[in-house]
Every structure is written in C-alpha cells, then in structure tokens.
Coordinates of C-alpha atoms in Angstrom, one line a residue:
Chain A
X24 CA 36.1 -31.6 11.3
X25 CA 32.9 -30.1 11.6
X26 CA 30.4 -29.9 8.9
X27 CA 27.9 -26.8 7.4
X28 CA 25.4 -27.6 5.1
X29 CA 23.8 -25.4 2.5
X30 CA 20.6 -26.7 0.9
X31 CA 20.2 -25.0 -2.6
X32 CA 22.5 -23.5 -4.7
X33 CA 20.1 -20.6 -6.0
X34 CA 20.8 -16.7 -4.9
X35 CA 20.7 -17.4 -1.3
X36 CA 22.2 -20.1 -1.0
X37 CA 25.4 -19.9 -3.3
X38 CA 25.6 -16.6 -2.2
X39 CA 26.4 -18.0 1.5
X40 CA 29.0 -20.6 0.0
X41 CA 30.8 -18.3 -1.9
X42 CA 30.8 -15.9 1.6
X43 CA 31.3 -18.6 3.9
X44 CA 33.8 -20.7 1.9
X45 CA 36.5 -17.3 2.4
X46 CA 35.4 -16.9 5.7
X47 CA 35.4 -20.3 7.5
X48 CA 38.6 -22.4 8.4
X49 CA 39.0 -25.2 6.1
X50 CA 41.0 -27.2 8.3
X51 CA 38.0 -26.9 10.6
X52 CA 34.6 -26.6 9.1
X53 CA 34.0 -29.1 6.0
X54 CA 31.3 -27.2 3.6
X55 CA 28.6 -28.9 1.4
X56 CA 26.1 -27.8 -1.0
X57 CA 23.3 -29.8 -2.2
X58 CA 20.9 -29.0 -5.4
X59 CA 19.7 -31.7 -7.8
X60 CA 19.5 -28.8 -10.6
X61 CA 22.7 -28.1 -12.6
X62 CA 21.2 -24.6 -14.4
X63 CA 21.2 -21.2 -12.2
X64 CA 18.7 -19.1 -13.8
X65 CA 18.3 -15.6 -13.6
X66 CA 14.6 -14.9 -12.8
X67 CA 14.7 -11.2 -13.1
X68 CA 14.9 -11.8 -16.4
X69 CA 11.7 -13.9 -17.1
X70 CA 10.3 -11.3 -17.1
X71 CA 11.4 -9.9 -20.1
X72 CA 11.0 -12.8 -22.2
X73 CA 7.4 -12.9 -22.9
X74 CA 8.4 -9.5 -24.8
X75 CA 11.0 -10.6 -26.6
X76 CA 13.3 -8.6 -24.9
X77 CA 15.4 -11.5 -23.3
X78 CA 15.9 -15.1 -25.1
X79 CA 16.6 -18.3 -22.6
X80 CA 20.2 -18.1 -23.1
X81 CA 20.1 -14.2 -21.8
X82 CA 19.0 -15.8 -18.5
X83 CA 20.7 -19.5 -17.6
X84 CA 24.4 -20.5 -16.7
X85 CA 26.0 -23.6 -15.4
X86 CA 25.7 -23.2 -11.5
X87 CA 29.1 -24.6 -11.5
X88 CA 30.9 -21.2 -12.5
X89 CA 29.3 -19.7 -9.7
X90 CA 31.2 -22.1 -6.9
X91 CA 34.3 -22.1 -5.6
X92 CA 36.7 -24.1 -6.9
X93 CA 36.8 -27.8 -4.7
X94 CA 33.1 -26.9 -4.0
X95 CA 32.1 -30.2 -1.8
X96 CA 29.0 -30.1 -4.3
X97 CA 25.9 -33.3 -3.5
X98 CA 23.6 -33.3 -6.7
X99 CA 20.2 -34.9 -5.4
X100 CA 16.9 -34.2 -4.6
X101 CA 16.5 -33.7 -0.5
X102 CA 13.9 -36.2 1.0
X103 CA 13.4 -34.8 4.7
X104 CA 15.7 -33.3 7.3
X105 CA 15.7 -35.1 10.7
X106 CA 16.4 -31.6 13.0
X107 CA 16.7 -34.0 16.1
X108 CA 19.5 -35.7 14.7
X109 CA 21.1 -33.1 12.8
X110 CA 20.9 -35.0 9.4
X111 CA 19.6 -34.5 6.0
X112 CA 18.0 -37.6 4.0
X113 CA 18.7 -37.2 0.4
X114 CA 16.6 -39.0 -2.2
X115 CA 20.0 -41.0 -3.7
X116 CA 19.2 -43.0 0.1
X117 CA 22.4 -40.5 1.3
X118 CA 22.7 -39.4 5.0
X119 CA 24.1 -36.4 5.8
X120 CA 25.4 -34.9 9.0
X121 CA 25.1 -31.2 9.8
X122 CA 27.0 -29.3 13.1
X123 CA 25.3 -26.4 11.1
X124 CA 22.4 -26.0 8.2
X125 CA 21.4 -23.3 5.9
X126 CA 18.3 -23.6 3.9
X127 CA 17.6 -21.7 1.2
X128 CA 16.0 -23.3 -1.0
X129 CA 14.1 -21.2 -2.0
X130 CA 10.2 -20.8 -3.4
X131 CA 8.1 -22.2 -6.5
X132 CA 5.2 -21.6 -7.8
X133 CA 2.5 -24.3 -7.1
X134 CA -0.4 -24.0 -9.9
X135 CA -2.0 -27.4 -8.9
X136 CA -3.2 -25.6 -5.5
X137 CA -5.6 -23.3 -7.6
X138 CA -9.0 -25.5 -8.5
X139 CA -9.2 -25.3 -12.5
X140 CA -5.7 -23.6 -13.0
X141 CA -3.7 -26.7 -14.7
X142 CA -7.3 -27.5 -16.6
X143 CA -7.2 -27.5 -20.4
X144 CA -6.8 -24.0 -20.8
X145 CA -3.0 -24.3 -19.3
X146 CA -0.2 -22.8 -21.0
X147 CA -2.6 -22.4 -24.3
X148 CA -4.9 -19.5 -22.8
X149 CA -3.4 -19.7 -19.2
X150 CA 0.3 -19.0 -18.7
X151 CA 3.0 -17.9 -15.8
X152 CA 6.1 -15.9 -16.7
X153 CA 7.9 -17.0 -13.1
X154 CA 9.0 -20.3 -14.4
X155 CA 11.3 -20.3 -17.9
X156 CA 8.8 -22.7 -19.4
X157 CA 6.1 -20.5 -19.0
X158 CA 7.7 -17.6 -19.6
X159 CA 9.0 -19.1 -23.3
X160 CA 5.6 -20.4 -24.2
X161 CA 3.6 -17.0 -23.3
X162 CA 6.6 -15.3 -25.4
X163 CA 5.3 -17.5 -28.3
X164 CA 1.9 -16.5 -27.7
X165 CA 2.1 -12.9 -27.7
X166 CA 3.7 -13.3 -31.0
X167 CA 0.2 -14.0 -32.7
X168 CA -1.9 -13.1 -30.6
X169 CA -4.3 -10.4 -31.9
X170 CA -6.0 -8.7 -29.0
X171 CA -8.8 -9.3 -26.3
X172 CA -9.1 -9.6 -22.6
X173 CA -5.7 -9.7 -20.8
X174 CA -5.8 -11.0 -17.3
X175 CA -2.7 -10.7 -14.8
X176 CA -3.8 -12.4 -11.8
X177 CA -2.1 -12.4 -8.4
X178 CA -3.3 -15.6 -6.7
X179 CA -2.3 -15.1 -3.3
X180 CA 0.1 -13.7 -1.0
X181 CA 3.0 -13.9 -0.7
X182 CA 4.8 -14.2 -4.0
X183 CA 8.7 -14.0 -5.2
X184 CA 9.4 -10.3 -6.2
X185 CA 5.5 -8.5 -5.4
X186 CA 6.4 -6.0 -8.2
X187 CA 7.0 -7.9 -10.8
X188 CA 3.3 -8.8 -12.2
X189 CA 2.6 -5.1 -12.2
X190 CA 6.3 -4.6 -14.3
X191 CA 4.6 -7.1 -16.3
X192 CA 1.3 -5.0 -16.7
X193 CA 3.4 -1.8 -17.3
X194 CA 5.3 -3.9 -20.3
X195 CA 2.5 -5.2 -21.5
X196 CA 0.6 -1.9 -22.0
X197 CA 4.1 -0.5 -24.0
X198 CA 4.6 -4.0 -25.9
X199 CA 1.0 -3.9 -27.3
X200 CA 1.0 -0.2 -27.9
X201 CA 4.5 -0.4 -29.9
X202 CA 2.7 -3.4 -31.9
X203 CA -0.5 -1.2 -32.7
X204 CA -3.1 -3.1 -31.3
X205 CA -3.3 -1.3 -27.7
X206 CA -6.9 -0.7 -28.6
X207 CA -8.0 -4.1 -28.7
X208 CA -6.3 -5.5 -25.5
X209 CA -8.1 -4.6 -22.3
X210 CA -5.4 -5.2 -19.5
X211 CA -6.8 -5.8 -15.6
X212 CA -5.0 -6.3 -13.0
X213 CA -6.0 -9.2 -10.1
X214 CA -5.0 -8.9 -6.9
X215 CA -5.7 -10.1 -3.3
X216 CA -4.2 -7.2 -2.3
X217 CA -6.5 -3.8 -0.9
X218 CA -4.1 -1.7 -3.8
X219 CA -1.7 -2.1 -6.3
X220 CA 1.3 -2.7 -4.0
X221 CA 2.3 -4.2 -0.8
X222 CA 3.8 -1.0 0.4
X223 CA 1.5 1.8 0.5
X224 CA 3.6 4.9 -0.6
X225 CA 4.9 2.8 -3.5
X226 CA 1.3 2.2 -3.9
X227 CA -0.3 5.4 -4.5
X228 CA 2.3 6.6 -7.3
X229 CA 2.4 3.3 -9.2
X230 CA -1.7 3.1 -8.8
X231 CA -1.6 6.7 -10.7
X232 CA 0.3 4.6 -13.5
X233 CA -1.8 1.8 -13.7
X234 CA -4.8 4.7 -14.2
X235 CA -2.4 6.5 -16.8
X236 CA -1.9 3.6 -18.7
X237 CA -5.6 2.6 -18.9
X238 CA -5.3 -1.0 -16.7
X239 CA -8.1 -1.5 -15.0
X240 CA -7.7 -2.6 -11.2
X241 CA -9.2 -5.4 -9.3
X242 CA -8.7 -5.4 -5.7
X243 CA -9.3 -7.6 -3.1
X244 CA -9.6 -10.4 -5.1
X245 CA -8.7 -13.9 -3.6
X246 CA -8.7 -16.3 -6.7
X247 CA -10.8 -19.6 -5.6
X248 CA -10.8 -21.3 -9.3
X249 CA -10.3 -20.9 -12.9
X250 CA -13.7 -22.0 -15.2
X251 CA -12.0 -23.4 -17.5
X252 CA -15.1 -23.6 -19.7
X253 CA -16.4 -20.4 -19.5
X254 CA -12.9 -18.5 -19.2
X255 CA -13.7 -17.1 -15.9
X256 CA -11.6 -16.7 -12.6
X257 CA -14.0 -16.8 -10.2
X258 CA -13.2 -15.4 -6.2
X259 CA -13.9 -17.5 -3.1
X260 CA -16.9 -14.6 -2.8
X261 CA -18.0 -15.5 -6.0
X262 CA -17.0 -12.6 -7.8
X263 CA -16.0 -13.4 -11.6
X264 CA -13.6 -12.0 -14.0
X265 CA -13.8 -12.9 -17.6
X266 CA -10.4 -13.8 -19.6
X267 CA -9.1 -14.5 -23.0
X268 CA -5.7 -14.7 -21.9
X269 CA -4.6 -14.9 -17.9
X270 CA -1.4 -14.3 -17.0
X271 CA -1.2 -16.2 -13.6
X272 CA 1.3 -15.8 -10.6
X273 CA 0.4 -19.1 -8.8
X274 CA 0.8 -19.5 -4.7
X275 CA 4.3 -19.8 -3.8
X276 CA 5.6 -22.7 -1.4
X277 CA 8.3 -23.7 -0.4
X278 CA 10.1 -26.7 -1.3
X279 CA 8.6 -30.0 -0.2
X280 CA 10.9 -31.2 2.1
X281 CA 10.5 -28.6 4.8
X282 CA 7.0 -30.3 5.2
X283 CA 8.1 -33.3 5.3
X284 CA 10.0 -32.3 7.8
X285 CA 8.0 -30.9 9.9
X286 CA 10.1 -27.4 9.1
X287 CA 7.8 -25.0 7.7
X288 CA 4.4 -23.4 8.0
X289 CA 1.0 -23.6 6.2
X290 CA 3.2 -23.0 2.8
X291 CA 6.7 -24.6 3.6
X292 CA 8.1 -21.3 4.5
X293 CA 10.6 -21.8 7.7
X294 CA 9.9 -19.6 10.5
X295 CA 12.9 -17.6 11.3
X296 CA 13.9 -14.7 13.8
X297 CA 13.4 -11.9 11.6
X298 CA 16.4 -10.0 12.4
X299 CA 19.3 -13.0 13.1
X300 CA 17.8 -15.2 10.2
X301 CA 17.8 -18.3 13.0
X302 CA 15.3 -20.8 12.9
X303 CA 12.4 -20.3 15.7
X304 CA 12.6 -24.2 16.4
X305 CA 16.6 -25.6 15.8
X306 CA 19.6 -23.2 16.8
X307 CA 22.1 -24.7 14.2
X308 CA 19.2 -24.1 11.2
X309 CA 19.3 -20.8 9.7
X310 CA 17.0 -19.7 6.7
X311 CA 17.9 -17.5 4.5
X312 CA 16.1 -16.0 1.2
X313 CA 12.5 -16.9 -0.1
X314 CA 12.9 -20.4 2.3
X315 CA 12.5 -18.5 5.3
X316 CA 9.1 -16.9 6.9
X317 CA 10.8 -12.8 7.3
X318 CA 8.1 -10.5 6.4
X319 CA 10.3 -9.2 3.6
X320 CA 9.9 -9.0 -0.3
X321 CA 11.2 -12.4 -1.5
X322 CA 13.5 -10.9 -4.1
X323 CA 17.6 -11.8 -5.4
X324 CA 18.0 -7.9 -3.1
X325 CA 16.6 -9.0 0.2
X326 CA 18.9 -12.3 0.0
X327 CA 21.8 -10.0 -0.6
X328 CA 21.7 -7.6 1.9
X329 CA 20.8 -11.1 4.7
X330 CA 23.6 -13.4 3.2
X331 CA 26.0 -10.3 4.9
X332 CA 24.0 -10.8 8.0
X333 CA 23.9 -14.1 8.0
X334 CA 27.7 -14.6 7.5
X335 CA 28.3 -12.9 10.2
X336 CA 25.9 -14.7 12.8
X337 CA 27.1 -18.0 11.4
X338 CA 30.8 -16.8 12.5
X339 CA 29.1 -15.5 15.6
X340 CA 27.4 -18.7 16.3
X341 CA 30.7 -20.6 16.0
X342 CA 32.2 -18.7 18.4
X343 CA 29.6 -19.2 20.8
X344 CA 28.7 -15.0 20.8
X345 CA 25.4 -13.4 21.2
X346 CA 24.1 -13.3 17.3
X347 CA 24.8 -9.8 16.9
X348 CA 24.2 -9.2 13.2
X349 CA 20.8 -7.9 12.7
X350 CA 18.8 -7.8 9.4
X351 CA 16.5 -4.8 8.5
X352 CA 14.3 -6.2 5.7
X353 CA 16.4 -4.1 3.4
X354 CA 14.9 -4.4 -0.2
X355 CA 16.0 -2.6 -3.3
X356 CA 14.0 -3.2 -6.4
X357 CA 13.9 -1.4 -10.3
X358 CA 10.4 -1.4 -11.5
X359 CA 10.4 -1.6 -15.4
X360 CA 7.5 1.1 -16.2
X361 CA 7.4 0.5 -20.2
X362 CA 9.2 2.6 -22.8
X363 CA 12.7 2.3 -22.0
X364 CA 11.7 4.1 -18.3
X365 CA 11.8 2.1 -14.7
X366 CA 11.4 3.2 -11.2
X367 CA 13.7 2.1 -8.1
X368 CA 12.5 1.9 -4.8
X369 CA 14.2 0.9 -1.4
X370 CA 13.0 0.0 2.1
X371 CA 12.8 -2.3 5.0
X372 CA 10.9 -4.0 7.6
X373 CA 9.9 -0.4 9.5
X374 CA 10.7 2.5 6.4
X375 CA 8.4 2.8 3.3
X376 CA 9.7 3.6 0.1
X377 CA 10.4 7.4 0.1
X378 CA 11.6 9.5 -2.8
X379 CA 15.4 10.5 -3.3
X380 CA 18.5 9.7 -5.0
X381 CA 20.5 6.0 -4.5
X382 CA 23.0 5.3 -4.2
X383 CA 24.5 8.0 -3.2
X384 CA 22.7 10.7 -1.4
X385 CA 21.2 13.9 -3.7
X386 CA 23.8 12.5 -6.6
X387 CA 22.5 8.8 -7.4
X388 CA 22.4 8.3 -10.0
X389 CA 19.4 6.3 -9.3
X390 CA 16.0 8.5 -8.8
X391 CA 13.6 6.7 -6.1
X392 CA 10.2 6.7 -6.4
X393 CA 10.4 8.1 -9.9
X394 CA 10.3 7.0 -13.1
X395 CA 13.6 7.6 -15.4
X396 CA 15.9 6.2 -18.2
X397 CA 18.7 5.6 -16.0
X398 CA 16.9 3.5 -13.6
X399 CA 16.2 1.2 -16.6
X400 CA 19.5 1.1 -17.6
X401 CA 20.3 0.3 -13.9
X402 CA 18.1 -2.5 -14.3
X403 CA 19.5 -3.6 -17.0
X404 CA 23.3 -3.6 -16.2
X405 CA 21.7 -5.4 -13.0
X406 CA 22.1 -8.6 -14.9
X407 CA 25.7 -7.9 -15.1
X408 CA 26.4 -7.3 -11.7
X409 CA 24.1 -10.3 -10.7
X410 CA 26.0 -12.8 -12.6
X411 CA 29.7 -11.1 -12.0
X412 CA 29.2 -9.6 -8.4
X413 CA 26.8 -10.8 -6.2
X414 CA 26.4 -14.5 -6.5
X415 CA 30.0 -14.4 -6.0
X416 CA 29.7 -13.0 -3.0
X417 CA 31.8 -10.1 -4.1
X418 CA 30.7 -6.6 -2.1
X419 CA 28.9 -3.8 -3.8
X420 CA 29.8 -0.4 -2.8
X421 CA 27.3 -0.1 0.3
X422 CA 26.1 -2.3 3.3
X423 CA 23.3 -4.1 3.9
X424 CA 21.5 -1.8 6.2
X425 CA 19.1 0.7 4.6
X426 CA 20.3 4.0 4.5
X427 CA 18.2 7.4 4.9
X428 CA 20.9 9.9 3.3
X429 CA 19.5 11.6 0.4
X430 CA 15.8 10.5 0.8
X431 CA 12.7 12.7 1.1
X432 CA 11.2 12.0 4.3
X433 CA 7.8 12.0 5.0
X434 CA 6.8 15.3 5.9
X435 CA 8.2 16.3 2.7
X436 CA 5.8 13.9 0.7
X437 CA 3.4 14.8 2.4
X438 CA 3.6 18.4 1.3
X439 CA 3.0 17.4 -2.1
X440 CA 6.1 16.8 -3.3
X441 CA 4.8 13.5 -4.8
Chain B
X22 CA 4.2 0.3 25.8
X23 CA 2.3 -2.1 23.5
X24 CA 1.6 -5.6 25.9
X25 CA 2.0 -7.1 22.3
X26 CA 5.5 -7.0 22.4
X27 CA 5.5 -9.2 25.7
X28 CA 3.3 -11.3 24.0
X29 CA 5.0 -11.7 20.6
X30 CA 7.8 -14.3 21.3
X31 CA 10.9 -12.8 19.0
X32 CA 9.7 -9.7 18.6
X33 CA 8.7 -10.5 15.1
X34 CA 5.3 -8.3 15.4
X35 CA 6.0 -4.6 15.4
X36 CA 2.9 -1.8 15.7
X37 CA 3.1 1.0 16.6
X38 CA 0.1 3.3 17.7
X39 CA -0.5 6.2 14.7
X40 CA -4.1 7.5 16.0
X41 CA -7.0 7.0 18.5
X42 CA -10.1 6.4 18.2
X43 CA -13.4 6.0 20.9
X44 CA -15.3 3.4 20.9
X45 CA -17.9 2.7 24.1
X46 CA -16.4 5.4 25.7
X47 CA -12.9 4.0 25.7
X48 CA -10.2 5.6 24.0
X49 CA -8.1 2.9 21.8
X50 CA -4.6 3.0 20.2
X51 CA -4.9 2.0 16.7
X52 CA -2.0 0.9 14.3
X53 CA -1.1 2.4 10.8
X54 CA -3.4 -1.2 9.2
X55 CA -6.8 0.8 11.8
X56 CA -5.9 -2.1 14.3
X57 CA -6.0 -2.1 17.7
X58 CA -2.2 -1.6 19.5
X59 CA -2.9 -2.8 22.9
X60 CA -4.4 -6.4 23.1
X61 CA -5.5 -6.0 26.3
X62 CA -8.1 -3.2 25.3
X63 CA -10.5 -5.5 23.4
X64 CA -13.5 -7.5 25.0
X65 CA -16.8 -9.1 23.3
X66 CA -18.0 -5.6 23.3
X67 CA -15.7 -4.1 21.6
X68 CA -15.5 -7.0 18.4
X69 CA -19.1 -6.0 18.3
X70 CA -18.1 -2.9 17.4
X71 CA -15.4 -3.0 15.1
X72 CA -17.4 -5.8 13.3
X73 CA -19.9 -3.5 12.3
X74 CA -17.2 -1.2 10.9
X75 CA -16.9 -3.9 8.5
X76 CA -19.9 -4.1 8.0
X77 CA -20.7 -7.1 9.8
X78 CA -24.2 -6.3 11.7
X79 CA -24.2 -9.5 14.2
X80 CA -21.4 -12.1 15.1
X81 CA -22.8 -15.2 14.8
X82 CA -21.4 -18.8 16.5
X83 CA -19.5 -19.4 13.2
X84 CA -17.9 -15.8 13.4
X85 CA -17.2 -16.4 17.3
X86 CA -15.5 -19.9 16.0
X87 CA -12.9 -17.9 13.6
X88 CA -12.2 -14.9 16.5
X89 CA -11.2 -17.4 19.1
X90 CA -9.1 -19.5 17.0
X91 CA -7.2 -16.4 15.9
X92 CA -6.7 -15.5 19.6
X93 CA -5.9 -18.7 20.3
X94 CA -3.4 -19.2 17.6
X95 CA -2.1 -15.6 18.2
X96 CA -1.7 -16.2 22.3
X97 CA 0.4 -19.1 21.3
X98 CA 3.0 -17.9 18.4
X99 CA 2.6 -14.1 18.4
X100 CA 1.5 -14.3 14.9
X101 CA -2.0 -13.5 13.7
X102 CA -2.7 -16.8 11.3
X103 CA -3.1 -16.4 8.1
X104 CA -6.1 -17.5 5.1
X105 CA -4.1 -20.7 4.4
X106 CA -3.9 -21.7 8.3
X107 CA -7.8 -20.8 8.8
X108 CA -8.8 -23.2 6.3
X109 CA -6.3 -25.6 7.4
X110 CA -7.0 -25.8 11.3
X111 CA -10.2 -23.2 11.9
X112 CA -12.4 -25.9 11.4
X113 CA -14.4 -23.3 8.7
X114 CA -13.6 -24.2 5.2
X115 CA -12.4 -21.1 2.8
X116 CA -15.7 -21.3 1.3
X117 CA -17.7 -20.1 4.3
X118 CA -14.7 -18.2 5.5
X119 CA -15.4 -15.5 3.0
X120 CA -18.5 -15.8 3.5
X121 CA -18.6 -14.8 6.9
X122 CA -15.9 -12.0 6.8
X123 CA -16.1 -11.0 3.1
X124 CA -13.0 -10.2 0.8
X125 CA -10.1 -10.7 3.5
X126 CA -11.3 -13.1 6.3
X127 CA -7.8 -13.4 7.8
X128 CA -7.5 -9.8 7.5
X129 CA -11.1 -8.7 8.9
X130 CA -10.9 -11.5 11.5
X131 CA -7.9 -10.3 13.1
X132 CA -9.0 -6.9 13.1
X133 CA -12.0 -8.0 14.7
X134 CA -10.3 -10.1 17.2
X135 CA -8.2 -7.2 18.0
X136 CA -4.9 -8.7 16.8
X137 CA -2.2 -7.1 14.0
X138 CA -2.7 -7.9 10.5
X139 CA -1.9 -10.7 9.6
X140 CA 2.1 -10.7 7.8
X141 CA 1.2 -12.7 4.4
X142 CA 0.8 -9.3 2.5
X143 CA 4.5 -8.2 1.8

C-alpha cells in the first residue's frame, strides 16, 4: 500500500482529495488529509461582509461535508516536512510517511511583518477584511462610522485574489453613497503596484472606474510602517499618507512549516514548475494553489483549473509517464463594481484579459471586461456552485485551459473598441 | 532566440521581444515591462545607460552591490529576486534599498541589471 498525502483541506487541497479519491485505486494508494482547522470558509465572501451584505454563517461550513465518505482525515497542526525521508512531523509528535505529497496549504496574511501595523490602532482604526475576524469587526465599524479619510492599502505583492481590495474600493464608494455620507469619506487607494491592476488591460478600464468613482490613486507605494500616533502609513521612501480608517491587505506567506522545512522561498511559497505543478527540489512534492510559487493570481479559480492538471500528472507520475498535463495560469475572476453591477475577466500566464462573452463564445452570458448585472449575479450564484460543485471536485461545463472563442482580440481593442 | 530561455532552468521566465531600442549604438530587444530580451546584450556600459533612464545619474559601489547580486541570484535560479530576498541576502537593508533605486528597487534593479522583472507582481 502506498501512501499520498494532502496537506490542507482548503480549496486546493480538498479539491485534489475529492479528485483523487475517484481516481486512485484504493486497494493501492492509501490517501490522507491533514488540517488542524475543522471550518472551510468561503473567502470570496469576506468580502461582502464589512457591507453587510454577507453574515458569518453565509460564509463557513464543516470541512467534513466536503470529504469523501471514509476520508483518512489527521487533525493537527504540521511541524516540518523532512523531504529526504519522505515524512511529515505533525505537532501531536505523529510521523507520517508519504510515496507522494501535495501541499496546499495555502496563504495567510501576516500583519506582524508590517512595523506599527498590530500597534494600538489594530482592528479599532486599522482592520483587514481577508480574515473573518477582521472582516466581522470592520462590518461593525462601518455601521457608526460617520465619515473621514478611508485608506485601502495594498502592503505588498503578492496577495490572495489581486482584485479584491479594489472590489472593496468600488463597494465602498456605493455603500457610503447609498448611506448619504459619500461626501465626507475620501477613499484612496494604496498600492505597490505602478497601476491599479496587476494586468495591464484590466488596468486601464478599471483605473477609468476608480477616476469615475472619485478614489484617489496611490501608486507605487511600498508600505514601510504604520504611525500609529500620527495616523500615517509611511513608504520605505518616506512618503506619508494620512488615515482615519485603513483598510489593510497585510503580506501573504505561506504557512510556517514550509520554512521550517526548508520548502519555500523568502515568503514560504514552494517553488514549483509552473506548468506540471512539481516541486523544483522533491519529484514526489507537488504544490498546488496559493502554497505554490506559479506566477498566477492566487484565487479559489486558479486552483480549480490546476487541481484538473494536477490530477492528471499525479496519475501520470504513478505510472512512471512524462508529466504531460500542463497548466496555463488560467484565472477567471467577477469583479463586484458597486450597485448591483460586476465585471468578469479571464486570462493566463501569456493572454491578458481581453473583452468578449464567457462562457460560451458571442452568447455568454457573461460580458468580459465590462461591467453588467448579470456578471453580478454570476458572482453571486458563484457561492452556490463553490460549495455544491467545485470543492467536490465535480466538473463545470468547460476545461481548464483558457479559451480564445468569443473574445476580442487585441487589434480590436486597440481600435477603440474599449 | 532569447539566451534567457537557456538560462532559465524550467522555463518558468517567458519574454518576449515587443520593440527596439538604440542605446551606444547597439540595437536592443526590449520586453513588453521596457526590459532587455537578450542577457547577453548588457555590459557596465549599457546599466549606465538605462540607469539614467531612471533617473539614476551615477551608479555608485552600493548600486554596483545590488546589480551583481541580482545577476548573481539570477545566473543561478533563472529568477530575478525579489524586494523580500534583497533585504534578506543583498546585504543592503530595505531602507537604503529604496534609497538607492527609488519606488521599486527590485524592479529598477533588475532592469538595470538587464534581467526580466521580477514575478512578485501578479
């Protein structure tokens, strides 16, 4: 009997048992999930709860409906993973053996990197909305809050699901308008990044929004420390930003472990072959999701479209075959833009975001690139298909490679179609 | 073709030459991020150059420090490091490392050094 190990039962990684628990042999392979956490939680949807627009119970469920039944399931923390050896120390003093091992356990934010950022201000003028903690106490925040200077601050790159603070900008602009008090919040928007987006075409249009919308934009700005004192972010070029209320998206790192381990790099994230998902260092470690180094959007999408991928060179690698599968950097995201409106956008390693209909070619009903009421809808019924679909590891009605039908190519966006 | 690809070890850096430019006389590749395709195209001479289309004037010792830990770095993983790896291992704490390429030192640095941009910003 041969064992595969899956550390993390998040997207990614229950994703891959649910795929690789129909797929494997059980009379040959023995699979085993470890996660010391016993709530999945949806993070799309922190988002929407500083608004009021989710509650906690719109976004957590026992991770246990999501296994298979007989799920081999370890509950502890992981202490270090001995590659050499092929075992796992867990934190209960456990050793486990591994002929294979998935990690995908994930990212976090890590506020106690930023000098000043857990200081007294913390979660009473300074909040995050990508933990449900934060995102609960900023809800209860907004709720009195009468106006001033709004903050949303990217800390640095890269962060789980890059479109989500400016989401949260757009919301914000629409929440505070529908309250009446628009006028006396001034909303700017920090990043490290030379525009609004990662992804230049995506970029341009949603930079035209943050203009529309009267949210200011900072660029370039690499956050050193928070005054705590004098309500200031301050760059590591000593530029300052005054606040009355920041809205922080700490760094992201990856879990602990990988550097104990000796796994990761400079932020835990495990360097991986971009396109078979296999570990740069250890043939029988694969990565998969926001644990792994690809220079993809860490978002719930990208882990979709590589669990499929990574099934299959898991069944290659078993069989001793060339790992054939080959990932894309395929990415789908809505984009909540305020008022009951979203945008959807869809590329990969190599294709920028281009205009069109998705998912089916010149019908969607999904627009790209534009803002419309069905793509909010789509993001909404999202939640749905999240919960009931794809951590089951059911199949949605397309693959995982990115598809060109129906888009607007370049040429065409270049003639001012946009 | 690029000699990057030969030099990236899984392929994991693709660029792909979008324009030219001239600079001393020699006609140079350029990717869609305005850095240089072909790593075998850059010399002292020509960091000068593009160091002063970021408005650096002079590279000082300090500046020389960064460049050749990049290459170095780069010659060794095929990856261009990134902020977090500079302060850790440079030997130039973040401090001074904005100081000395201001607003994106990983960024400017690799440019300079005539290496992709770094792949932190996704």
């Amino acid at each position: 009997m041969k064992n595969l190990v899956i550390l993390g039962a998040g997207t990614a990684g229950t994703m891959m048992l649910n795929k690789l628990h129909k797929a494997l042999n059980p009379a040959e392979w023995k699979l085993t999930i470890v996660d010391n956490e016993k709530e999945h939680y949806y993070q799309p949807g922190f988002l929407f709860i500083p608004f009021g627009i989710y509650s906690r119970e719109d976004v957590i469920k026992p991770k246990k409906e999501f296994f298979p039944s007989n799920t081999n399931l370890i509950e502890s923390e992981i202490w270090k993973v001995l590659p050499e050896f092929s075992k796992v120390h867990l934190s209960d003093g456990k050793i486990i053996d591994y002929d294979i091992l998935i990690i995908a356990t994930g990212s976090r934010t890590a506020p106690e990197e930023t000098e000043g950022l857990t200081g007294g201000l913390w979660r009473n003028d300074i909040f995050d909305f990508y933990t449900l903690e934060g995102a609960l106490a900023l809800a209860e925040k907004f709720k009195t809050w009468q106006g001033g200077r709004l903050v949303i601050n990217i800390t640095e790159m890269p962060i789980k699901c890059p479109v989500a603070p400016l989401e949260f900008a757009f919301l914000a602009d629409a929440f505070f308008e529908d309250k009446g008090i628009r006028d006396k919040v001034k909303i700017t928007y920090v990043t490290p990044l030379a525009e609004a987006f990662t992804k230049h075409k995506c970029a341009e249009v949603l930079g035209h929004f943050l203009d529309d919308k009267g949210i200011e934009l900072e660029a370039e700005f690499n956050t050193g420390r928070i005054d705590n004192e004098n309500k200031k972010i301050v760059s590591w070029d000593e530029r300052e930003i005054d606040f009355d209320l920041l809205v922080t998206v700490p760094t992201n790192k990856g879990a602990d472990y990988i550097e104990t381990s000796g796994l990761g790099d400079e932020l835990n994230f495990v360097p991986v072959d971009k396109h078979t998902l296999q570990s740069s260092a250890n043939k029988n470690i694969f990565a998969i999701g926001d644990a792994s180094n690809i220079p993809a959007s860490k978002a719930g999408s990208v882990a979709h479209f590589a669990s499929e991928i990574l099934t299959e060179n898991i069944l290659n690698y078993i069989s001793n075959r060339p790992l054939s599968a080959r990932f894309d950097g395929h990415a789908n995201c809505f984009i909540e833009s305020g008022h009951g409106k979203a945008f959807l956008i869809d590329f990969n390693y190599d294709v920028e975001p281009m205009p069109g209909k998705f998912p089916l070619a010149f019908i969607g009903p999904f627009s790209l690139l534009k803002e419309s009421r069905t793509n909010h809808l789509g993001k909404l019924a999202f939640r749905w298909i999240y919960w009931n679909i794809l951590l089951k590891g059911r199949e949605l009605p397309m693959g995982p490679d990115m598809s060109l039908n129906g888009k607007v190519l370049d040429n065409f966006i270049n003639n001012n179609i946009l | 073709m690029s000699s990057r690809k030969q030099s990236s070890q899984e392929d994991n850096i693709m660029s792909t030459a979008v324009a030219e430019k001239i600079l001393l006389g020699k006609t140079l590749a350029i990717d869609a991020d305005g850095n240089l395709v072909n790593i075998s195209d850059w010399n002292e001479e020509i960091a000068a150059e593009l160091a002063k289309e970021e408005g650096i004037e002079i590279l000082t010792e300090k500046h020389w420090q960064v460049i050749n830990y990049m290459r170095k770095v780069y010659s060794e993983t095929g990856d261009s490091p990134s902020i977090r790896k500079l302060t850790k291992e440079s030997g130039v704490d973040t401090k001074e490392l904005y100081a000395l390429f201001p607003k994106g030192p990983a960024k400017k640095a690799a440019r300079i050094a005539g290496l992709p941009k770094p792949k932190g910003c996704i």
